RNA sequence: GGUCUCAUGGCCGAGUGGCUAGGCAGAGCUCUGCAAAAGCUCCUACAGCGGUUCGAAUCCGCUUGAGACCUCCA
């Protein structure tokens, strides 16, 4: 029996507003799509929270036996800041600002995005398609929507006719909006617009002759509408209807709403069965966003070089910090919270190192001790909880709570010199669950330290000297060695048997 | 203005009607030459006011406060 059958997954579906049992269209295959970045500048920490959340979804579904195809796009083309056509193209704007070709901007920030993902241990998706690589597919989709009568062409642009669409379908089903209210609530009606209704959105947009990024289409030269790429690429790689589509809450409307309309308009089918939306990272209770000036970049975080940051934080501490809350809740950033997370992360990380070196204590068992069935049951309970909590809408917070319990057990086993009376199977199951949930599912890895071997060697020399000093009862010297290493960030720890370990901050 | 969320112990945070989540900080103890690490113990909260229920942090109503979306946004 596959793990996903033993621990069935449930997901909070934004479409229904309820938590639902997850049943893929075609198990064991799962199609997962999440909206990636627009590569016109660097991603900030808030963006990263969403990518981390879906990274864990991808990791967990894979871990329990699903064959997941994870598609996360790169938006590298025509992305106007609004649908009316009076906005600016972000990439074009950056290109002018930095005096680079649009594709240079795209390359630069795609590379930077990948670097950041690597640092945060965010796995590459199965497919990472770009908008510019799928212009043909997007044009085809526009044609279909036009043929089905849900769009109209005017001055070389094509707009989705929301009112027409809503006659037969339900525009607003995802975000809970009412089309009449949307029509009424539209602001700035005074501006002359070529759209029939203010809520219509561009699926193809004619551009002025001085616009650098442009493609030829049946309607003239232009760029695809910004909601269109996800529809086209999701359909291409995952099919007319796939399992999970995710993104930040702020994409729910209009982006995802429009995506549904486009798919239904073109193919007559709602594209996604389970919509997942991650909540925002906040700073002092307010959404982190560039326009508010309260956002910071990953590299500023690692360097501690931002007014909001009291010090530098490591990528894994930040990843752990994010996983301590549920993806659907807002998470408030603060230095206090992050410092606390740093320590918690270290605790789990230490236990991970410890358990990797631990092996089942056969000698004790072979002396005829019977197994401790109570302890075995407790370990088994923890193993089970890791799965049930993750299967319950990817509750990383509860899973971490169990991992802390497990780490306490690991330390206990160590301090008792492995004098635990459990079967080899029970121990290995426990050990492997801890390791795999830490590393494979939550993606928490040991921090890499540079020149590890050299450090090891140098510190070991000092450890030998200190051992000698201690055996000579020269505590003044032994303390001096320890204290001075400590001031450099190296903590020595004496074991019972005279052995010494160390950790580096 | 419309739509919708959220309010939990010193701090961060989980919680989907009944059984003290967890982390950080703090206090005490054990181990240790002294530390560190680790273990054990203590710290039992759910914005306010009503209601439903044998029982509510959890459901309903009102009040107060915070936020999100309605423009680009993860």
XYZ file of C-alpha atoms (C1' of nucleotides) in Angstrom:
579
model
C 0.000 0.000 0.000
C 1.345 3.373 -0.994
C 1.881 5.907 1.735
C -0.645 8.228 0.151
C -3.291 5.555 0.623
C -2.326 4.993 4.224
C -2.269 8.705 4.962
C -4.789 10.330 2.615
C -4.136 14.002 2.020
C -6.706 16.680 2.590
C -6.396 20.182 1.193
C -8.142 23.454 1.938
C -9.623 24.208 -1.432
C -10.044 27.926 -2.079
C -12.653 27.114 -4.689
C -15.060 25.546 -2.216
C -13.691 27.220 0.873
C -13.581 23.828 2.516
C -11.060 21.245 3.417
C -11.465 18.355 1.024
C -10.052 14.909 0.615
C -7.469 15.028 -2.132
C -8.149 12.639 -4.981
C -5.952 13.162 -8.031
C -7.440 12.938 -11.496
C -5.199 10.011 -12.253
C -3.312 8.621 -9.266
C -0.465 8.076 -8.725
C 0.134 11.062 -10.989
C -0.331 14.547 -9.624
C -0.234 17.771 -11.586
C 0.890 20.729 -9.523
C 1.209 24.282 -10.790
C 2.309 27.334 -8.923
C 2.790 30.862 -10.121
C 6.446 31.762 -10.281
C 8.126 35.139 -10.242
C 8.085 37.935 -12.760
C 11.772 38.353 -13.360
C 12.103 42.097 -13.501
C 13.879 42.408 -10.165
C 14.874 40.368 -7.152
C 12.408 38.300 -5.159
C 11.836 39.432 -1.596
C 11.231 37.418 1.520
C 7.462 37.491 1.160
C 7.679 35.984 -2.312
C 9.917 33.338 -0.931
C 7.385 32.238 1.620
C 5.037 31.100 -1.119
C 7.753 29.321 -3.057
C 8.812 27.572 0.125
C 5.244 26.517 0.892
C 4.760 24.892 -2.489
C 8.207 23.386 -2.314
C 7.026 21.517 0.764
C 3.798 20.487 -0.964
C 5.856 19.145 -3.856
C 8.263 17.382 -1.500
C 5.595 15.802 0.655
C 3.400 14.552 -2.181
C 6.494 13.035 -3.746
C 7.559 11.528 -0.443
C 4.283 9.689 0.047
C 4.519 8.081 -3.342
C 2.813 10.354 -5.829
C 4.448 10.922 -9.186
C 4.297 14.687 -9.157
C 4.822 16.900 -12.149
C 5.462 20.299 -10.689
C 5.250 23.251 -13.040
C 6.354 26.666 -11.887
C 6.530 29.330 -14.526
C 8.867 32.230 -15.094
C 7.074 35.347 -16.231
C 9.494 36.974 -18.605
C 7.201 38.801 -20.974
C 4.692 41.549 -21.285
C 3.355 42.179 -17.881
C 1.504 45.458 -17.810
C 0.800 46.919 -14.440
C -2.859 47.058 -15.278
C -5.333 45.717 -17.761
C -6.490 49.019 -19.102
C -3.344 49.315 -21.140
C -2.144 52.489 -19.498
C 0.244 50.716 -17.166
C 3.900 50.089 -17.671
C 5.575 46.864 -18.637
C 7.727 45.892 -15.656
C 10.402 44.196 -17.662
C 10.519 46.960 -20.240
C 10.766 49.487 -17.447
C 13.625 47.677 -15.716
C 15.394 47.320 -19.037
C 15.282 51.063 -19.577
C 16.289 51.779 -16.026
C 19.264 49.455 -16.084
C 20.013 50.166 -19.742
C 19.838 46.524 -20.703
C 17.941 44.426 -23.210
C 14.705 43.020 -21.784
C 16.120 39.545 -22.149
C 19.215 40.577 -20.226
C 16.967 41.671 -17.388
C 15.132 38.391 -17.603
C 18.340 36.386 -17.578
C 19.821 38.350 -14.717
C 16.867 37.962 -12.401
C 16.110 34.388 -13.361
C 19.639 33.475 -12.349
C 19.296 35.441 -9.148
C 16.001 33.704 -8.384
C 17.590 30.305 -8.881
C 20.475 31.218 -6.619
C 18.084 32.208 -3.873
C 16.088 29.001 -4.297
C 19.241 26.966 -3.917
C 20.156 28.781 -0.722
C 16.712 28.150 0.718
C 16.834 24.547 -0.409
C 13.833 25.035 -2.677
C 13.893 22.225 -5.221
C 13.750 22.987 -8.920
C 10.304 22.211 -10.348
C 9.822 19.456 -12.912
C 9.197 22.029 -15.604
C 9.948 25.726 -15.424
C 8.366 27.165 -18.558
C 8.727 30.753 -19.653
C 6.036 32.986 -21.070
C 8.184 34.016 -24.014
C 8.711 30.376 -24.879
C 4.965 29.855 -25.202
C 3.751 32.733 -27.326
C 2.376 30.321 -29.912
C 0.310 28.465 -27.342
C -1.004 31.725 -25.969
C -2.026 32.983 -29.394
C -3.835 29.691 -30.004
C -5.707 30.134 -26.772
C -6.763 33.649 -27.686
C -8.081 32.297 -30.982
C -10.139 29.691 -29.199
C -11.609 32.220 -26.815
C -12.472 34.482 -29.754
C -14.057 31.581 -31.649
C -16.167 30.732 -28.649
C -17.400 34.287 -28.497
C -15.940 35.236 -25.151
C -13.610 37.903 -26.435
C -13.568 40.803 -28.854
C -10.867 42.503 -30.843
C -10.381 46.227 -30.931
C -7.443 48.244 -32.281
C -5.202 45.207 -32.382
C -5.946 44.180 -28.818
C -8.156 41.338 -27.698
C -10.196 41.601 -24.533
C -11.999 38.961 -22.577
C -15.698 39.757 -22.412
C -16.459 39.121 -18.769
C -20.116 40.089 -18.953
C -20.743 37.746 -21.854
C -18.880 34.975 -20.075
C -20.901 35.477 -16.952
C -24.147 34.831 -18.800
C -23.331 31.160 -18.980
C -20.625 30.790 -16.388
C -19.762 32.153 -13.033
C -17.105 34.830 -13.062
C -16.057 35.342 -9.478
C -16.541 31.800 -8.228
C -13.020 31.578 -6.870
C -12.719 34.945 -5.195
C -16.350 35.153 -4.129
C -17.053 38.212 -6.187
C -20.286 39.345 -7.689
C -20.039 40.701 -11.212
C -22.648 43.419 -10.638
C -20.753 44.710 -7.669
C -17.581 44.642 -9.670
C -19.221 46.669 -12.419
C -20.552 49.179 -9.945
C -17.445 49.397 -7.873
C -15.147 50.168 -10.743
C -13.270 53.322 -10.156
C -12.029 55.974 -12.519
C -14.836 55.597 -14.979
C -13.959 58.929 -16.447
C -10.994 57.570 -18.359
C -11.832 56.652 -21.912
C -11.247 52.987 -22.376
C -11.462 50.814 -25.414
C -12.865 47.996 -23.326
C -16.599 47.393 -23.334
C -16.621 47.010 -19.589
C -14.110 48.030 -17.031
C -13.816 44.486 -15.723
C -12.825 43.064 -19.104
C -9.185 42.149 -19.276
C -6.643 41.990 -22.072
C -5.684 38.598 -23.383
C -3.679 40.130 -26.188
C -2.401 43.684 -26.055
C -1.227 45.795 -28.950
C 1.934 47.712 -28.118
C 3.365 50.949 -29.383
C 6.191 50.816 -31.959
C 8.853 51.724 -29.407
C 8.023 48.779 -27.172
C 10.976 46.386 -27.352
C 9.288 43.103 -26.484
C 6.691 42.355 -29.185
C 5.379 39.409 -31.137
C 3.449 39.042 -34.327
C -0.095 37.814 -34.007
C -3.240 37.639 -36.162
C -4.233 40.955 -34.535
C -0.975 42.737 -35.169
C 2.148 43.153 -33.095
C 1.710 42.924 -29.395
C 2.200 41.022 -26.154
C 0.102 38.394 -24.415
C -2.141 39.424 -21.537
C -0.656 38.687 -18.182
C -3.220 36.151 -17.024
C -2.880 34.132 -20.170
C 0.490 32.471 -19.775
C -0.524 30.363 -16.790
C -3.618 29.136 -18.614
C -1.624 28.221 -21.695
C 1.308 26.596 -19.928
C -0.720 24.837 -17.265
C -2.892 23.308 -19.960
C 0.046 22.371 -22.124
C 1.987 20.499 -19.467
C -0.692 19.319 -17.068
C -3.759 18.961 -19.265
C -7.232 20.491 -19.535
C -7.879 19.742 -15.938
C -5.209 19.161 -13.350
C -4.985 18.639 -9.633
C -3.492 21.541 -7.733
C -2.848 25.149 -8.574
C -1.232 27.401 -6.048
C -0.111 30.923 -5.523
C -0.213 33.784 -3.084
C -3.523 35.086 -1.789
C -2.989 38.296 -3.661
C -3.176 36.429 -6.957
C -6.612 35.044 -6.246
C -8.242 38.054 -7.807
C -7.982 38.923 -10.551
C -5.195 36.644 -11.754
C -6.556 33.217 -10.883
C -10.145 34.239 -11.475
C -9.195 35.277 -14.996
C -7.251 32.107 -15.490
C -10.356 30.041 -14.796
C -12.415 32.202 -17.157
C -9.835 31.844 -19.911
C -9.720 28.094 -19.629
C -13.463 27.733 -19.516
C -13.757 30.227 -22.347
C -11.271 28.365 -24.502
C -11.767 24.749 -23.540
C -15.089 24.651 -21.767
C -13.557 23.188 -18.669
C -12.520 24.531 -15.303
C -8.775 23.937 -15.235
C -8.099 23.138 -11.621
C -9.624 20.885 -8.991
C -7.841 22.171 -5.910
C -6.809 25.785 -5.584
C -4.380 26.575 -2.786
C -3.552 30.066 -1.623
C -0.745 30.963 0.705
C -1.053 33.849 3.071
C 1.136 36.895 3.320
C 4.307 37.549 5.218
C 3.726 40.665 7.256
C 5.988 43.176 8.928
C 4.516 44.902 11.952
C 1.164 43.514 10.896
C 1.320 44.848 7.355
C 1.850 42.909 4.180
C 5.434 42.895 3.020
C 5.529 44.544 -0.360
C 7.879 46.626 -2.372
C 5.520 49.542 -2.667
C 5.221 49.798 1.107
C 8.966 49.883 1.462
C 8.907 47.217 4.153
C 10.314 44.411 2.072
C 13.819 43.127 2.072
C 15.812 40.805 -0.085
C 17.312 37.459 0.829
C 20.846 38.757 0.503
C 20.010 41.620 2.871
C 18.734 39.027 5.281
C 21.928 36.978 5.199
C 24.041 40.069 5.581
C 21.777 41.732 8.113
C 22.062 44.842 5.990
C 18.583 46.290 6.212
C 17.205 48.754 8.771
C 14.529 46.243 9.752
C 17.094 43.594 10.584
C 18.888 43.526 13.898
C 21.406 40.987 12.641
C 22.102 38.473 9.906
C 20.069 35.278 9.708
C 20.878 32.063 7.924
C 18.683 30.664 5.144
C 17.784 27.521 7.066
C 16.793 29.439 10.172
C 14.474 31.489 7.990
C 13.075 28.429 6.278
C 12.406 26.869 9.667
C 10.786 30.104 10.828
C 8.379 29.993 7.901
C 7.498 26.351 8.428
C 6.563 26.990 12.037
C 3.353 28.618 10.869
C 0.693 27.243 8.560
C 0.827 28.416 4.973
C -2.719 29.754 5.132
C -2.037 32.072 8.071
C -0.305 35.373 7.909
C 3.132 35.204 9.401
C 4.562 38.239 11.093
C 8.226 38.915 10.695
C 10.181 40.187 13.667
C 13.744 39.962 14.877
C 12.602 38.354 18.115
C 10.698 35.634 16.296
C 13.563 34.980 13.938
C 16.122 34.757 16.734
C 13.882 32.284 18.512
C 13.587 30.276 15.311
C 17.331 30.260 14.940
C 17.705 28.476 18.258
C 14.897 26.050 17.589
C 16.390 25.192 14.242
C 19.744 24.524 15.835
C 18.155 22.145 18.290
C 16.526 20.086 15.549
C 19.646 20.239 13.477
C 21.815 18.947 16.339
C 19.467 16.044 16.870
C 19.658 15.289 13.162
C 23.435 15.004 13.336
C 23.132 12.848 16.431
C 20.583 10.438 15.059
C 22.509 9.920 11.855
C 25.394 8.547 13.875
C 23.171 6.332 15.999
C 22.710 2.670 15.325
C 20.556 0.060 16.884
C 22.019 -1.274 20.125
C 21.987 -4.991 19.387
C 24.348 -6.051 22.172
C 21.920 -5.013 24.854
C 19.029 -6.776 23.231
C 21.013 -9.939 22.780
C 21.550 -10.080 26.529
C 17.998 -11.176 26.813
C 16.217 -7.979 27.650
C 12.699 -7.902 26.349
C 11.639 -4.927 24.285
C 9.992 -1.915 25.840
C 6.632 -2.046 24.135
C 5.492 1.213 25.673
C 8.449 3.056 24.204
C 7.961 1.354 20.879
C 4.351 2.469 20.831
C 5.381 6.015 21.628
C 7.918 6.095 18.819
C 5.378 4.598 16.489
C 2.869 7.263 17.465
C 5.341 10.003 16.575
C 6.120 8.443 13.226
C 2.428 8.252 12.459
C 1.814 11.812 13.528
C 4.446 13.124 11.145
C 2.375 11.699 8.334
C -1.089 12.496 9.605
C -0.175 16.106 10.319
C 1.443 16.633 6.943
C -1.456 14.915 5.218
C -3.778 17.269 7.029
C -3.426 20.238 4.714
C 0.363 20.249 4.984
C 0.477 21.276 8.615
C 4.172 21.910 8.967
C 3.724 23.572 12.358
C 2.285 20.459 13.960
C 4.812 18.292 12.200
C 7.625 20.381 13.630
C 6.130 19.993 17.092
C 6.411 16.225 16.665
C 9.949 16.531 15.364
C 10.833 18.415 18.541
C 9.409 15.544 20.564
C 11.450 13.160 18.481
C 14.596 15.202 18.951
C 14.103 15.008 22.717
C 13.936 11.229 22.425
C 17.049 11.164 20.293
C 18.967 13.151 22.894
C 17.653 10.913 25.605
C 18.830 7.841 23.760
C 22.222 9.391 23.368
C 22.614 10.372 27.012
C 21.601 6.885 28.052
C 24.296 5.521 25.782
C 21.737 3.882 23.566
C 20.423 1.725 26.373
C 17.053 1.493 24.720
C 15.178 -1.718 24.523
C 13.364 -1.577 21.280
C 13.453 -3.695 18.193
C 15.756 -2.853 15.354
C 12.740 -2.292 13.133
C 11.140 0.183 15.536
C 14.387 2.079 15.932
C 15.152 2.265 12.239
C 11.649 3.344 11.389
C 11.922 6.128 13.938
C 15.375 7.154 12.782
C 14.515 7.183 9.109
C 11.309 9.079 9.663
C 13.113 11.812 11.542
C 15.798 12.091 8.903
C 13.464 11.994 5.941
C 10.963 14.474 7.374
C 13.726 16.886 8.212
C 15.640 16.584 4.981
C 13.288 15.339 2.283
C 9.909 16.664 3.361
C 10.650 19.929 5.134
C 13.890 20.495 3.286
C 15.860 21.424 6.379
C 19.511 20.693 5.902
C 22.645 21.361 7.853
C 24.079 24.744 7.197
C 27.110 24.532 5.032
C 30.184 25.917 6.605
C 33.144 26.834 4.528
C 36.441 25.064 4.786
C 34.849 22.438 6.948
C 37.819 20.105 6.807
C 40.309 22.779 7.662
C 38.189 23.979 10.552
C 37.858 20.446 11.794
C 41.587 19.952 11.730
C 42.447 23.213 13.428
C 39.863 22.811 16.135
C 40.904 19.254 16.795
C 44.447 20.408 17.465
C 43.110 22.798 20.088
C 40.898 20.093 21.511
C 43.922 17.846 21.989
C 45.759 20.640 23.773
C 42.795 21.239 25.995
C 42.494 17.568 26.859
C 46.126 17.583 27.901
C 45.615 20.698 29.997
C 42.608 19.173 31.676
C 44.335 15.925 32.466
C 47.129 18.027 34.001
C 44.474 19.894 35.986
C 45.615 23.065 34.285
C 42.129 24.537 34.220
C 43.360 28.061 33.688
C 44.721 26.984 30.318
C 41.783 24.734 29.431
C 39.342 27.526 30.158
C 41.396 29.976 28.160
C 41.246 27.709 25.119
C 37.531 27.248 25.480
C 36.756 30.900 26.147
C 38.793 32.228 23.280
C 37.282 29.758 20.849
C 33.904 30.747 22.199
C 34.550 34.388 21.435
C 35.239 33.330 17.840
C 31.931 31.496 17.724
C 33.159 27.967 18.380
C 31.526 26.280 21.347
C 33.366 23.337 22.892
C 31.360 20.782 24.788
C 32.845 18.224 27.153
C 31.354 14.785 27.151
C 31.217 12.328 30.016
C 33.955 10.130 28.666
C 36.448 12.957 28.183
C 35.560 13.344 24.527
C 34.918 16.813 23.202
C 32.512 18.054 20.587
C 32.071 21.490 19.190
C 29.511 23.550 17.336
C 30.018 26.622 15.237
C 27.557 29.458 15.412
C -17.600 52.302 0.009
C -17.970 46.738 -1.381
C -16.090 41.653 -0.312
C -13.442 38.775 3.087
C -10.024 37.287 6.914
C -7.912 37.447 11.693
C -7.641 38.622 17.269
C -4.385 32.680 21.587
C 0.190 32.770 27.732
C 6.387 37.639 28.304
C 7.338 36.781 22.572
C 6.408 33.636 17.986
C 2.874 30.419 16.817
C -0.626 25.350 16.260
C -5.545 24.415 17.162
C -11.534 22.072 12.013
C -16.894 21.276 20.417
C -14.579 17.543 25.258
C -8.095 14.990 26.343
C -2.418 21.251 29.401
C 0.551 21.629 20.733
C 5.457 23.161 20.009
C 9.451 26.741 19.904
C 11.891 31.047 22.277
C 12.441 33.657 26.885
C 12.161 32.956 32.431
C 12.659 29.858 37.368
C 14.498 25.386 39.769
C 17.021 20.638 39.588
C 20.365 16.580 37.403
C 24.961 15.779 34.874
C 29.918 18.592 34.834
C 36.442 20.880 37.961
C 33.691 25.227 35.966
C 30.890 25.814 31.474
C 28.177 24.261 27.212
C 24.949 20.643 25.411
C 21.229 17.434 27.044
C 17.382 15.594 30.423
C 13.580 16.497 34.247
C 10.151 19.970 36.740
C 7.450 24.784 36.884
C 5.066 28.966 33.921
C -2.605 26.053 31.916
C -3.569 31.439 27.679
C -7.459 31.960 24.041
C -9.938 40.612 22.588
C -14.858 42.120 25.197
C -20.111 41.047 25.934
C -24.145 37.860 25.148
C -26.192 33.098 23.172
C -26.429 27.592 21.620
C -24.612 23.043 24.269
C -23.997 18.368 29.535
C -19.441 20.800 27.720
C -16.792 26.355 23.383
C -10.254 28.917 22.026
C -13.265 26.040 18.583
C -20.459 27.157 16.631
C -23.973 31.859 16.402
C -24.791 37.284 17.297
C -23.077 42.050 18.694
C -18.900 45.395 20.149
C -13.831 46.811 19.759
C -9.167 46.361 17.235
C -5.904 44.758 13.116
C -5.245 43.266 8.187
C -6.117 41.598 2.981
C -8.503 42.040 -1.826
C -11.412 45.334 -5.079
C -4.852 48.716 -9.381
C 0.827 45.574 -10.063
C 1.824 42.287 -6.106
C 3.720 35.656 -3.613
